Structures are given as structure tokens and as C-alpha cells.
CSV table of C-alpha atoms and ligand atoms in Angstrom, one decimal:
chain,number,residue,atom,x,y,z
A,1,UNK,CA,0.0,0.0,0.0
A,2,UNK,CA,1.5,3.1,-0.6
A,3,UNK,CA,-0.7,4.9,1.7
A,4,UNK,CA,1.5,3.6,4.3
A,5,UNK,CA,4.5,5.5,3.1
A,6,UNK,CA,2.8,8.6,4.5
A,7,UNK,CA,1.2,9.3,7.5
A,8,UNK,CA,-0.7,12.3,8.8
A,9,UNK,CA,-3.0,10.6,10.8
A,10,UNK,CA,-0.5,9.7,13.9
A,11,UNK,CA,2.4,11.0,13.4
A,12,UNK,CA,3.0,13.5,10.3
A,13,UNK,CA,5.9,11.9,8.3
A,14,UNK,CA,6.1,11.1,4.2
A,15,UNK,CA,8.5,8.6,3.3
A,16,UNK,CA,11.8,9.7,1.7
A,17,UNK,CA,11.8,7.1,-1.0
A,18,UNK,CA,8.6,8.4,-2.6
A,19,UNK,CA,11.2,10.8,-4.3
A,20,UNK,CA,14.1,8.6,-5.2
A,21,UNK,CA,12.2,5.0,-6.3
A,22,UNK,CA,12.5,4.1,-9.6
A,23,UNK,CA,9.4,1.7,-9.3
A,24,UNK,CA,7.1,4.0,-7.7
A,25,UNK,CA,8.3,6.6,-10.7
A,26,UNK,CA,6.9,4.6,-13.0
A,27,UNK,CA,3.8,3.7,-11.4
A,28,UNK,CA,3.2,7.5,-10.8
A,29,UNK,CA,3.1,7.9,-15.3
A,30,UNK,CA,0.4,4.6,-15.3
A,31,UNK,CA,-2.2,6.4,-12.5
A,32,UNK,CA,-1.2,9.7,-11.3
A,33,UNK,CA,0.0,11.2,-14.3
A,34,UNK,CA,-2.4,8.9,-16.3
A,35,UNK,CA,-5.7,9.9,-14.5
A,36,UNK,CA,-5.1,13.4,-13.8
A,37,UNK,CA,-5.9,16.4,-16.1
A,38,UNK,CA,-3.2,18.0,-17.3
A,39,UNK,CA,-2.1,21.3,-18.6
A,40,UNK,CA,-1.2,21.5,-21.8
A,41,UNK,CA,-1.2,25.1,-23.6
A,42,UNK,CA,-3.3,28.2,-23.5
A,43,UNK,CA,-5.2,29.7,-26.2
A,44,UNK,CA,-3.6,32.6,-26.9
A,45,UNK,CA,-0.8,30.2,-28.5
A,46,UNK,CA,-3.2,28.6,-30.5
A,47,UNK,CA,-4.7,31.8,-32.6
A,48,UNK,CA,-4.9,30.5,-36.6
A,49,UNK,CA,-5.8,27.6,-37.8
A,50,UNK,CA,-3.2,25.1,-38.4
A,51,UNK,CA,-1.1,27.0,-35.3
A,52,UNK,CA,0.6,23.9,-33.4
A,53,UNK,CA,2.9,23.6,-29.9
A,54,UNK,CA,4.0,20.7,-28.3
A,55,UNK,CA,3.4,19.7,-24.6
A,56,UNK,CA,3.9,16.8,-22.2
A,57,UNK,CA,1.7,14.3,-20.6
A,58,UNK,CA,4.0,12.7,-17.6
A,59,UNK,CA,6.5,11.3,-20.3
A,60,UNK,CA,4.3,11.3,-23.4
A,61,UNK,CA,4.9,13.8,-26.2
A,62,UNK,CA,2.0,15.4,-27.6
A,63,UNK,CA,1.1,18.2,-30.4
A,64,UNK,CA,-1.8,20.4,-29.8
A,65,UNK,CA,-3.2,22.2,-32.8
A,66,UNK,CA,-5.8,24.7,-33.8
A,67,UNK,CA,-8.0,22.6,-36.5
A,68,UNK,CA,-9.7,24.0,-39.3
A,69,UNK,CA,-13.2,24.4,-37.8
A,70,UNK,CA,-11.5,26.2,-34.6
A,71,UNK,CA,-11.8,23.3,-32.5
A,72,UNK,CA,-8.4,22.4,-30.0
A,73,UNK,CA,-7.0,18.6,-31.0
A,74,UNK,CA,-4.3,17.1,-29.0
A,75,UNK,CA,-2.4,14.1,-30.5
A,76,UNK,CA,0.4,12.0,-29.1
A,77,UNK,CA,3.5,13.1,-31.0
A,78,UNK,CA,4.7,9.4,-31.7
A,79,UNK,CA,4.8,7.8,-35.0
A,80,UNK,CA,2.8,5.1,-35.9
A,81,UNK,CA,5.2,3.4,-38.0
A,82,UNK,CA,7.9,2.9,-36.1
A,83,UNK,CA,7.5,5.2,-33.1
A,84,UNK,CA,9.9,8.1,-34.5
A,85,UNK,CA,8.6,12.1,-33.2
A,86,UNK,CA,6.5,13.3,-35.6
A,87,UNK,CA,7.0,17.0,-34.7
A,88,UNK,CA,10.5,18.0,-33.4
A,89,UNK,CA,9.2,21.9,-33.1
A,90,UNK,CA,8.1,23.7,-29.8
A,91,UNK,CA,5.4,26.2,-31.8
A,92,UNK,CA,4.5,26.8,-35.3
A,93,UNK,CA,2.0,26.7,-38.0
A,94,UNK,CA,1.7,23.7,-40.5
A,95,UNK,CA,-0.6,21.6,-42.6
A,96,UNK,CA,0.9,18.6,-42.0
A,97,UNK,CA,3.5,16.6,-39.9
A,98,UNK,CA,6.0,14.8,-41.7
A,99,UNK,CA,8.2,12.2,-39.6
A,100,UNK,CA,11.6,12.2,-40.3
A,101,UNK,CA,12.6,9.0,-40.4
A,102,UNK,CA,10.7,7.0,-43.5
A,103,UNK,CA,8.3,10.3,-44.0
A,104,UNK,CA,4.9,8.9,-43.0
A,105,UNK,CA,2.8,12.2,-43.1
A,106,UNK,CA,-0.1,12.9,-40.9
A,107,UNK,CA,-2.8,16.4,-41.2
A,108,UNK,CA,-2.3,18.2,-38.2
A,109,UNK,CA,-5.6,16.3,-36.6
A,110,UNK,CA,-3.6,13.2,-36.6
A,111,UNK,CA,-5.0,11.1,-39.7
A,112,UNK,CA,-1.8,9.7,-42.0
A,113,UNK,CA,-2.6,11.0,-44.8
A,114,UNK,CA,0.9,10.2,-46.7
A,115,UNK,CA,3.0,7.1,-47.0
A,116,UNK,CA,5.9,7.1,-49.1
A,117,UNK,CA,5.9,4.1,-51.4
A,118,UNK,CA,2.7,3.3,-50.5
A,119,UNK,CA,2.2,1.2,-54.1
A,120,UNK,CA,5.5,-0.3,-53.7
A,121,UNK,CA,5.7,-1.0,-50.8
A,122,UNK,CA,1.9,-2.1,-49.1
A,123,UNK,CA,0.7,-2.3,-53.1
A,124,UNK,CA,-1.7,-0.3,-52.0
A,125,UNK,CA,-3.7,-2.1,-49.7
A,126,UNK,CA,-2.6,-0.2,-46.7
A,127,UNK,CA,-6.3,1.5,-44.9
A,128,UNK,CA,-4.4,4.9,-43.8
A,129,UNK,CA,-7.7,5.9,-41.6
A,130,UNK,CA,-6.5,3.0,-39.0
A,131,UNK,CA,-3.0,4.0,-38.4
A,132,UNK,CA,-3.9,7.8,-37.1
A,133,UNK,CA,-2.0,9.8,-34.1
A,134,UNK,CA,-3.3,8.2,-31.1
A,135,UNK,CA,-5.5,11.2,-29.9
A,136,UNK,CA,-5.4,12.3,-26.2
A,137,UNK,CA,-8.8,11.0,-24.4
A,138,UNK,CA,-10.2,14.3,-23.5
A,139,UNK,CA,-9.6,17.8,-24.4
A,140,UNK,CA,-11.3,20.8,-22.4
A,141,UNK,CA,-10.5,24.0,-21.5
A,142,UNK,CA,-11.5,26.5,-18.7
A,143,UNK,CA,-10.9,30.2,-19.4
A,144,UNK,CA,-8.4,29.7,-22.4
A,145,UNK,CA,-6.5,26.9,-20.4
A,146,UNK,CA,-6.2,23.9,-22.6
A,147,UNK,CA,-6.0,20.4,-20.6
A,148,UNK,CA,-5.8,17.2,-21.5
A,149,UNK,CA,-6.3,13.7,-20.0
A,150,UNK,CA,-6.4,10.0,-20.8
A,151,UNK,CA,-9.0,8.8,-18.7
A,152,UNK,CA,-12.1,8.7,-20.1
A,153,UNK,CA,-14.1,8.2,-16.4
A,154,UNK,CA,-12.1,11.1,-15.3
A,155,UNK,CA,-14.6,14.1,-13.7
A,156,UNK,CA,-15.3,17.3,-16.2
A,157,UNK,CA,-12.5,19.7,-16.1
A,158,UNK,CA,-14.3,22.1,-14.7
A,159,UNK,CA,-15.1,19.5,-12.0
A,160,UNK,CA,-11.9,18.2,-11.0
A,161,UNK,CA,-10.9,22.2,-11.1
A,162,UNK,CA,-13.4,22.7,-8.7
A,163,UNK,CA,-11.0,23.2,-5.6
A,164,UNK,CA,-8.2,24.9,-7.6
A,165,UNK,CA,-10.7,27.9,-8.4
A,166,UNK,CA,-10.2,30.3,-6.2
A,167,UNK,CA,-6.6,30.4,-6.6
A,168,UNK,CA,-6.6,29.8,-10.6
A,169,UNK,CA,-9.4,32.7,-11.0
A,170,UNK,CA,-7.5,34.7,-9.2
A,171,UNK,CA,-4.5,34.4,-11.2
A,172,UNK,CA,-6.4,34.9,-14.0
A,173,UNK,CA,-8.6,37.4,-12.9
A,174,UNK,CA,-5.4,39.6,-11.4
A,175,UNK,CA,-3.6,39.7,-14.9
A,176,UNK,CA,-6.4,41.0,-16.5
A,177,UNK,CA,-8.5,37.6,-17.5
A,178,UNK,CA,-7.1,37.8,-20.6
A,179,UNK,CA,-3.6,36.9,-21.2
A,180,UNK,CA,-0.6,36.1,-23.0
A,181,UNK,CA,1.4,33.2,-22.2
A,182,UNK,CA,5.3,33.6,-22.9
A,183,UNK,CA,7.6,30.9,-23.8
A,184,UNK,CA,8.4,28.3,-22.8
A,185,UNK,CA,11.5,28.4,-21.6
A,186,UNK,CA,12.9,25.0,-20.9
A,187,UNK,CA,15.4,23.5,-18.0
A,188,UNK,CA,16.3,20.4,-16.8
A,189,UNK,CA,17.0,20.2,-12.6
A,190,UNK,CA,17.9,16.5,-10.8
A,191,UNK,CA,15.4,16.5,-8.5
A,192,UNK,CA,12.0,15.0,-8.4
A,193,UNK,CA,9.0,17.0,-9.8
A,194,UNK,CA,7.2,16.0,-6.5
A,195,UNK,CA,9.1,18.4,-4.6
A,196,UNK,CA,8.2,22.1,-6.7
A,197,UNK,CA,5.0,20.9,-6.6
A,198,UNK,CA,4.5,20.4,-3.1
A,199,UNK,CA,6.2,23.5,-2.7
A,200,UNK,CA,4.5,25.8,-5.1
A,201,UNK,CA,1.5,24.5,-3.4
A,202,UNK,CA,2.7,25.2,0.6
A,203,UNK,CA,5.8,26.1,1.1
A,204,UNK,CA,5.9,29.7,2.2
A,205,UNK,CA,8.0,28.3,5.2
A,206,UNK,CA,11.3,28.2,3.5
A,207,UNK,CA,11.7,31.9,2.2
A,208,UNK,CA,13.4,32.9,5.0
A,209,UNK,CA,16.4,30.5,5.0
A,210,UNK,CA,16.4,29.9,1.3
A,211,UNK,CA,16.3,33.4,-0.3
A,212,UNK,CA,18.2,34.7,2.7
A,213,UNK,CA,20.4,36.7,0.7
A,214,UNK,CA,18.0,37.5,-2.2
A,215,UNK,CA,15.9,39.1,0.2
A,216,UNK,CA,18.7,41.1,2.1
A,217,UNK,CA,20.1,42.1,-1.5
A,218,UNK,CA,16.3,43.7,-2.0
A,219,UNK,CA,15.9,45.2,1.7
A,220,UNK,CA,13.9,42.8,3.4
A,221,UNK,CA,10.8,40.7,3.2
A,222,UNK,CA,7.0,42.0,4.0
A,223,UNK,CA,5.9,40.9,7.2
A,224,UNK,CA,3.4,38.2,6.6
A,225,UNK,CA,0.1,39.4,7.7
A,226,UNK,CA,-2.9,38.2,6.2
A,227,UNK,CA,-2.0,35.2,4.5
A,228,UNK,CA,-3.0,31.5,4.8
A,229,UNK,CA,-3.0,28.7,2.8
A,230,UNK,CA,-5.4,25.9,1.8
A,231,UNK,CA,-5.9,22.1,1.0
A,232,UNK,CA,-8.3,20.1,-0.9
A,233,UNK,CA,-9.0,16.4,-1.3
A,234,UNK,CA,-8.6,16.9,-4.9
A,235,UNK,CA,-4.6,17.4,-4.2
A,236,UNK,CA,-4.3,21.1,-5.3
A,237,UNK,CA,-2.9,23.4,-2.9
A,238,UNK,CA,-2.2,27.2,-2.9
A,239,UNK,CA,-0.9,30.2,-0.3
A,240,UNK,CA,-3.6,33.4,-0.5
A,241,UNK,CA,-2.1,36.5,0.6
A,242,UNK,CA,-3.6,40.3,0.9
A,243,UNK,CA,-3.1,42.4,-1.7
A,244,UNK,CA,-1.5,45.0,0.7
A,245,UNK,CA,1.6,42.6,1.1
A,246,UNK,CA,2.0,41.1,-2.6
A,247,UNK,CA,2.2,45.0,-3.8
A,248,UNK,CA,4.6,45.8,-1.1
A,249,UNK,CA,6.1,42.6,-2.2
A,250,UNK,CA,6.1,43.6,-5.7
A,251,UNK,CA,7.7,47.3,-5.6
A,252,UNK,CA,10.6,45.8,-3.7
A,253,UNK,CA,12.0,42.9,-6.1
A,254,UNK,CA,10.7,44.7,-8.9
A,255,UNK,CA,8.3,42.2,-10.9
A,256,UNK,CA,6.6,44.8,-12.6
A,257,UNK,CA,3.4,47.1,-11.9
A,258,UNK,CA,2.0,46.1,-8.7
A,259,UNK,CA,-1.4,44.9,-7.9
A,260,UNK,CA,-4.0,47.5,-7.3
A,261,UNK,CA,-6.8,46.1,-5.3
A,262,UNK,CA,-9.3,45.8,-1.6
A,263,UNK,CA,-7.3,44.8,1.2
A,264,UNK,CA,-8.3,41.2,1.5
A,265,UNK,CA,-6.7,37.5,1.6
A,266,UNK,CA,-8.3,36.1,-1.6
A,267,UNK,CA,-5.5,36.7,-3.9
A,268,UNK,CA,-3.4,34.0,-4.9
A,269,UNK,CA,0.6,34.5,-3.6
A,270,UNK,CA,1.2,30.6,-5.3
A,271,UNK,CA,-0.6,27.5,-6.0
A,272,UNK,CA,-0.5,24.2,-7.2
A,273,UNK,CA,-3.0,22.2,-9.6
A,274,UNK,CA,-2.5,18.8,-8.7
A,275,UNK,CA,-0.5,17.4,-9.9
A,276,UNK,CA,2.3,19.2,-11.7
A,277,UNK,CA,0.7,22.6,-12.9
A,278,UNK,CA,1.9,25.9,-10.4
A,279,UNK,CA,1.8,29.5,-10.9
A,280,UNK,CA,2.7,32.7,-8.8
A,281,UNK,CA,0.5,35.1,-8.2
A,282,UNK,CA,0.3,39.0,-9.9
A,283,UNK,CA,4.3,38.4,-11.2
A,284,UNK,CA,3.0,35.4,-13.5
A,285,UNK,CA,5.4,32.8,-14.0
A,286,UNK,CA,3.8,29.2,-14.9
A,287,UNK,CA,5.5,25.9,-14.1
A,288,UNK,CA,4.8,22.3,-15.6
A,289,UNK,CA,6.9,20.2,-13.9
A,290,UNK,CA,7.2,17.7,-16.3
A,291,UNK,CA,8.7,14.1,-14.8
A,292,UNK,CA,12.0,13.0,-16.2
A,293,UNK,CA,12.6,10.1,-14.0
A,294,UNK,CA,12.4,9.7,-9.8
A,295,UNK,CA,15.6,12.4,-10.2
A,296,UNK,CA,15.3,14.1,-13.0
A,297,UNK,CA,12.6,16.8,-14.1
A,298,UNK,CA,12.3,19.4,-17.2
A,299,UNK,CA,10.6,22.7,-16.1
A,300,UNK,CA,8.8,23.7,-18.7
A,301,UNK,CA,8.1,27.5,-17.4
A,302,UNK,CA,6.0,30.3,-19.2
A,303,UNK,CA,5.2,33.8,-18.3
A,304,UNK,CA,1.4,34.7,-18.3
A,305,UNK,CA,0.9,38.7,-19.0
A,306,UNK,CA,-1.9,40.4,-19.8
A,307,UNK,CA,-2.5,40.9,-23.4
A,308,UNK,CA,-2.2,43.9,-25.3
A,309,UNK,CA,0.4,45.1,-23.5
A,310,UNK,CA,2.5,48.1,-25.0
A,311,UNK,CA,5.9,47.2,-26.0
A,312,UNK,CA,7.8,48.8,-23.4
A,313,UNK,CA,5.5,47.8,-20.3
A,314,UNK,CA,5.8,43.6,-21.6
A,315,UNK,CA,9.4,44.2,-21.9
A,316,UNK,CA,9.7,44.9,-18.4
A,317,UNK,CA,7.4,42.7,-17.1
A,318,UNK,CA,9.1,39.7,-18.8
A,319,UNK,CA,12.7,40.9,-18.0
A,320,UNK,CA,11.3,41.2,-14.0
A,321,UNK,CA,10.6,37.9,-14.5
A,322,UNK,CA,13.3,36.3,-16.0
A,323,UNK,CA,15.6,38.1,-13.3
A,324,UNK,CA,13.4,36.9,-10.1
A,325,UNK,CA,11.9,33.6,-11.3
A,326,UNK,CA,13.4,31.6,-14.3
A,327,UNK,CA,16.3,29.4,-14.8
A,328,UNK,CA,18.8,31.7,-13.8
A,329,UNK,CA,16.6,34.1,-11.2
A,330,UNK,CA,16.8,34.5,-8.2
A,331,UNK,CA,14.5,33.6,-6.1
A,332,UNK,CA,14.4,30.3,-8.6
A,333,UNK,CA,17.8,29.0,-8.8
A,334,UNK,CA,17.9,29.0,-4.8
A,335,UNK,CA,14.7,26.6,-4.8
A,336,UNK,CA,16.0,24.7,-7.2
A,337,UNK,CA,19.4,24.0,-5.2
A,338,UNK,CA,17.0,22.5,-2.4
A,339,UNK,CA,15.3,20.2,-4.6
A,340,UNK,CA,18.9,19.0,-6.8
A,341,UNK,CA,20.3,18.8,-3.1
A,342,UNK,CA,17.9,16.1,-2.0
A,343,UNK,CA,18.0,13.9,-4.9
A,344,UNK,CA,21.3,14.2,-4.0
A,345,UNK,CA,21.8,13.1,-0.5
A,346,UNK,CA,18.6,11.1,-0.4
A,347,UNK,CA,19.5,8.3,-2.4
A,348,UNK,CA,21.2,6.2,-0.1
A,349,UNK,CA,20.0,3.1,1.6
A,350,UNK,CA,20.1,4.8,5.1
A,351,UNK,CA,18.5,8.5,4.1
A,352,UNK,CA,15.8,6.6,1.8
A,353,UNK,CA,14.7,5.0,5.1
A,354,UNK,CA,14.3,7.8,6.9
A,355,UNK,CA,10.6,9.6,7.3
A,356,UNK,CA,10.5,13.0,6.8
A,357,UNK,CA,8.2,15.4,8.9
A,358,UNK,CA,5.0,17.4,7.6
A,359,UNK,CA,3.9,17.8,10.9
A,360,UNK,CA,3.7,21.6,11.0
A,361,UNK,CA,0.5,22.9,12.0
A,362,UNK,CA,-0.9,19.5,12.2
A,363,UNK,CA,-4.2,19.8,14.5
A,364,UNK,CA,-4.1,23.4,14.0
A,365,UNK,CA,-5.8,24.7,11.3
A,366,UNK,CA,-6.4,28.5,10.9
A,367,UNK,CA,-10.0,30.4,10.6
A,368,UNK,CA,-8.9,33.1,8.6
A,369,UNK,CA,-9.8,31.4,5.7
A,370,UNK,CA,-11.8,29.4,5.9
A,371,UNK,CA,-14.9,31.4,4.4
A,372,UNK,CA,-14.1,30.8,0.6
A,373,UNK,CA,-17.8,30.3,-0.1
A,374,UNK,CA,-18.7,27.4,-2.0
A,375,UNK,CA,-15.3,25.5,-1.9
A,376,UNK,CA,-14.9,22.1,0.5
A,377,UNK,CA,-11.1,23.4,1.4
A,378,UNK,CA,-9.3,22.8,4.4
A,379,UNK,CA,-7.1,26.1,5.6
A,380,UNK,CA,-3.9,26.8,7.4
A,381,UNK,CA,-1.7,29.5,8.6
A,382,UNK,CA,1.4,30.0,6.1
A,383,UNK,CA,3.3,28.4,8.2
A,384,UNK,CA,1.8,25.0,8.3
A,385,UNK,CA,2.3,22.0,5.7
A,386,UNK,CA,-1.4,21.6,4.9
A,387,UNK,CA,-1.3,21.6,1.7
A,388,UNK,CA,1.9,19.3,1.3
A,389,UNK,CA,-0.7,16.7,3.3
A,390,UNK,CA,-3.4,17.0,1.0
A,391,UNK,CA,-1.1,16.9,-2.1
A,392,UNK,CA,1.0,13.4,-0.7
A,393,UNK,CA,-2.8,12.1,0.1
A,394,UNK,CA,-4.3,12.2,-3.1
A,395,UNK,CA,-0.9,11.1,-4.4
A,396,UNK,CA,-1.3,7.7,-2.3
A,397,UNK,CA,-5.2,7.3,-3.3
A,398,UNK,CA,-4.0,7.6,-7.0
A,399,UNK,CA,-0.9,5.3,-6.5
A,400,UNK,CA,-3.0,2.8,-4.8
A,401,UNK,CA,-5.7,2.8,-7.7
A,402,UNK,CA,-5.4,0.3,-10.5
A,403,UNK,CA,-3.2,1.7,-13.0
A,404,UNK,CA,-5.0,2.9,-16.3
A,405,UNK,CA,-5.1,0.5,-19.0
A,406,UNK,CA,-5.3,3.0,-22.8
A,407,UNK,CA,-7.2,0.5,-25.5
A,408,UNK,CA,-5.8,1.4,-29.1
A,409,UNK,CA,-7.6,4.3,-30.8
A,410,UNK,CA,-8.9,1.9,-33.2
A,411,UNK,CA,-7.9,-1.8,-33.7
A,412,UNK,CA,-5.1,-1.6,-36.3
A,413,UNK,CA,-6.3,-2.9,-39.3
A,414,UNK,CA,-4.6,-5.8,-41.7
A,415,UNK,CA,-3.3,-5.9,-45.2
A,416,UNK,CA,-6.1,-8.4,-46.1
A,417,UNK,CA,-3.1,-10.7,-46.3
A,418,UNK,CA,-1.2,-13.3,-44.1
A,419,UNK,CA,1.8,-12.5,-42.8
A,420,UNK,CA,4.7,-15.3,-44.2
B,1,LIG,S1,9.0,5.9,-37.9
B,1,LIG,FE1,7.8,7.5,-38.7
B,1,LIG,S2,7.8,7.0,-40.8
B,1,LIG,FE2,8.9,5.4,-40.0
B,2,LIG,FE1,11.3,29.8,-3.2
């Protein structure tokens, strides 16, 4: 049972090999990655017909494209002949996909539409419309957010969103509803995608220690006043903040124009969408946390802005961006140290054994937010790992599932012919 490598009933402890084992990494692709909706693009990158990116599911490569009749299709970017990458392109505008190894073409909704020797070769008794792109179960989007997933039982987007809303609204809602996603730009770190997530989602705690110098270099960090953070059964997890702070926040690192707004805690500071989707609040930057192995992850990491922006105001808010959170940023390259470090030192027969403590604020859970009307959240103060114990649950519930089994798009068809 893999429930029983955390605890938060007794004691408040998560197992250290959840982030190191190479068996439970690849159980995680078969029924948390597998099951869960996941984000794959946003609109805005998706304006013509025929406009393409490419995204991730867990390990699977996939192309997303803007069809003809303005519908959204997502394929998986593997070829069906002999599993070559049929699109080796981040963004772009084509027709058709052309793999690169025997030149099997397919339209950009996935159907092969070209095979080169076909005559020759199958003497032309090869049915193209069974050898499509196998498509990704379900597409849906909520407010320009494209996501996909490959369980057909899975709940309606908007469903399994339910719990993320008041922090993904407000992200939303705080850069103007309409925006602009930037990027992305791409980075690889050792450490396991587990660990951004959980922190995106909770971890206010470790700004202190961790951008110890970042903060001194910019004068100081607000005093947190107003600011808690909650938990849902779904797995998603975020820290809400008043605007007061994340604008005196905002003037000192220098992310760009700062938040106007009421004095109140129900704007997002950061969240998590379980499982690997996270985003900071007002600043923008977006994080897929795409798995590379039970050490290895690719951050996939965009910049949302509002759109329509004059030249000279995106400018600056991407280059406030790029200098506090991105590959080389500030406050980013000290997080991603920790999570490097523990893959690390954690792999070792002794340090894998060894529970690890998410007992802060256990028992203690804080009032101050607990009035987002309409939402079955749990909330705590910042300083309390609430969130991290939701996340880590729903992890175990998924892990101990069966694993999802994909059936073929469509049974492959035969030549009409034995084989000799
Ligand atoms: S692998 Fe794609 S055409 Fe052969
Ligand atoms: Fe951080």
C-alpha cells in the first residue's frame, strides 16, 4: 500500500523514498499522471488555424493544434510506424506533420494522410484511416487553459478544477483575465517533480532560509500578515495573501506594476494544480513540472501577462521575470538547489529509510480562511504544511488505484493478407 508510506494521521511523516524510487516513478506515469488532467497550452498560442505547440503528458509527447473548424485537437506526437517524433518543433503553423525518419505524413488532426511508397511497398492495400495519431482522451479548457487527460471516467474539467478555483481565478482574474502566455523556456533540474510541486502548493516556510540573501540584497521581506494557505482532497494546494503585502512585495523585487486592489486574503501569492501545474501570483510565472525520472525533471516555465500590452510595459514585465523567477533568477535558482540537493543526498539506503516530517501545523488549522464560499477546502496558517498533506494524500489514493489501462484508438487494421 503506498498509503502507508505517509502518514498524517499519527504522526505527520512522508517517506523519503517516494522521491528517489525508480518503481514508484513509474507507477506515478500509469495512474497519477495517467488519470489526472493536465495542462497542456493556452489559447492565446493557439490563434490560426493550423497553429501547433508541443506539450507533455507525464512522459508522453504530444502536439496540440488549432483545426480547421476552430476546435483544439491534442495528438500523441509518436509515429505510428515505427515510433519516430513526428514533430520535433516547440510552436508553429503547419498543414501537415512529416516524420523524419521513413516520412509517414499525418494532417495536423492526426489522420496519416501520406506514405511514401505506399504502391511499392503495401501495393496499396494499406487502410491509412487505421494508423492515425493516437488522440489524447479528452480535451477541455476553462478560461483559455487547454488540458488534457487520458481517462475517459475522469470528472469534467471544470469538475476536478473545482477546488483549484479560487486560486486559478485569481491568477487569472489579477492579470487582467485575458492573457498572453510567454515561452516556454525550458530547464532540466535533478530532482524530483514531487518536490516544486509540493512547494508551489505550501511552502511559504522556507523563504526565509532559502532566499536569505536574495531578500537582504532587495531590503527585506514584507511581514506576513494576512496570509494563509489551503488544501483540498482533490490534491491542489495554494498560499492566498492580501493584496497590501503582494504589492509591497512587488515594488521591492521589482516584478513589474504592482497589484491595485481591496485589502483582503483572496488573492493567490502561489498554488498548485495537482499534480504538476503551479503558478505565482500578480508576477505570472507558470511551471509544468514535467517528470523525467524519480531524479530528474524538465521545467517547462512560461510567463502569463496580460494581453495587449505596450511594448515597453511587456518588456519589463518579462525581463522582471526572467531576473526573479526563471532558470537563472533569483528567487528560482535557490529553490531549485534545495530540490537538486535532495536527490542528491537522499538516495542512499540509510537516508531513503528515513521519514520525513510534515507535521507543521498539524491539528491546527487557521479560521482566517476558511470562508471561501462554496469550496470544501481545508485552511492553514502560512506556516503549516497543509497543503503538502493534501497533495502526498491524493498522491497515495491515485498510486494505490489500478493503474489505467489505454485500448488502441482503433484496432489496427490488416493488409487483407497473411503474414509469411
Ligand atoms: S517511424 Fe515514422 S515514418 Fe517510420
Ligand atoms: Fe522559493
Amino acid at each position: 500500500m503506498y498509503a502507508d508510506l505517509i502518514d498524517f494521521d499519527k504522526v505527520g511523516t512522508v517517506s523519503a523514498d517516494i522521491f528517489h524510487s525508480e518503481e514508484m516513478y513509474r507507477r506515478e506515469l500509469s495512474t497519477v499522471f495517467a488519470r489526472s488532467w493536465l495542462f497542456l497550452a493556452h489559447e492565446s498560442q493557439l490563434r490560426t488555424p493550423g497553429d501547433f505547440v508541443t506539450a507533455m503528458m507525464g512522459e508522453d509527447p504530444i502536439i496540440v493544434s488549432r483545426q480547421r473548424d476552430g476546435g483544439i485537437r491534442a495528438v500523441l506526437n509518436v509515429c505510428r510506424h515505427r515510433g519516430m517524433r513526428v514533430c520535433r518543433q516547440d510552436f508553429g503553423n503547419t498543414k501537415r506533420f512529416t516524420c523524419s525518419f521513413h516520412g509517414w505524413s499525418y494532417d495536423n488532426a492526426g489522420t496519416l494522410i501520406h506514405v511514401p511508397r505506399e504502391a511499392e511497398g503495401y501495393h496499396d492495400r494499406l487502410d491509412k484511416s487505421g494508423w492515425s495519431l493516437t488522440p489524447v482522451t479528452r480535451v477541455e479548457t476553462y478560461r483559455g487553459m487547454i488540458f488534457g487527460t487520458w481517462d475517459a471516467e475522469a470528472p469534467d474539467l471544470i469538475d476536478y478544477l473545482d477546488t483549484a478555483r479560487p486560486a486559478l481565478d485569481s491568477f487569472l482574474d489579477t492579470l487582467g483575465g485575458d492573457i498572453e502566455l510567454v515561452g516556454p523556456m525550458k530547464w532540466r533540474i535533478a530532482g524530483n517533480w514531487k518536490l516544486p510541486a509540493e512547494g508551489l502548493g505550501t511552502d511559504g516556510y522556507h523563504a526565509e532560509t532559502t532566499h536569505a540573501s536574495a531578500l537582504q540584497a532587495i531590503g527585506g521581506m514584507a511581514e506576513p500578515r494576512r496570509i494563509f494557505q489551503y488544501a483540498s482532497a482533490a490534491g491542489h494546494a495554494a498560499a492566498m495573501i492580501d493584496v497590501g503585502v503582494t504589492q509591497q512585495v512587488h515594488s521591492e523585487i521589482g516584478v513589474g506594476p504592482t497589484p491595485q486592489g481591496e485589502q483582503d486574503n483572496s488573492t493567490v501569492a502561489h498554488a498548485t494544480v495537482f499534480p504538476n501545474l503551479s503558478f505565482i501570483g500578480y508576477s505570472g510565472p507558470l511551471r509544468v513540472w514535467q517528470p523525467r525520472g524519480p531524479e530528474e525533471m524538465e521545467v517547462w516555465g512560461w510567463v502569463a501577462i496580460p494581453a495587449g500590452l505596450d511594448p515597453e510595459t511587456r518588456r519589463q514585465k518579462l525581463t522582471g521575470v526572467t531576473l526573479s523567477f526563471s532558470s537563472s533568477g533569483i528567487f528560482e535558482s535557490d529553490d531549485s538547489e534545495n530540490w537538486s540537493e535532495i536527490s542528491a543526498v537522499g538516495r542512499g539506503f540509510a537516508a531513503r529509510s528515513t521519514p520525513l516530517n510534515y507535521q507543521m501545523g498539524m491539528g491546527f488549522d487557521d479560521p482566517t480562511g476558511a470562508d471561501i464560499p462554496g469550496f470544501d477546502v481545508r485552511t492553514g496558517h502560512l506556516f503549516n504544511d497543509i497543503g503538502a498533506r493534501s497533495f502526498y494524500t491524493r498522491w497515495a489514493q491515485l498510486m494505490d488505484g489500478p493503474e489505467l489501462a489505454l485500448a488502441p484508438p482503433t484496432p489496427p487494421p490488416n493488409l487483407g493478407m497473411s503474414a509469411e
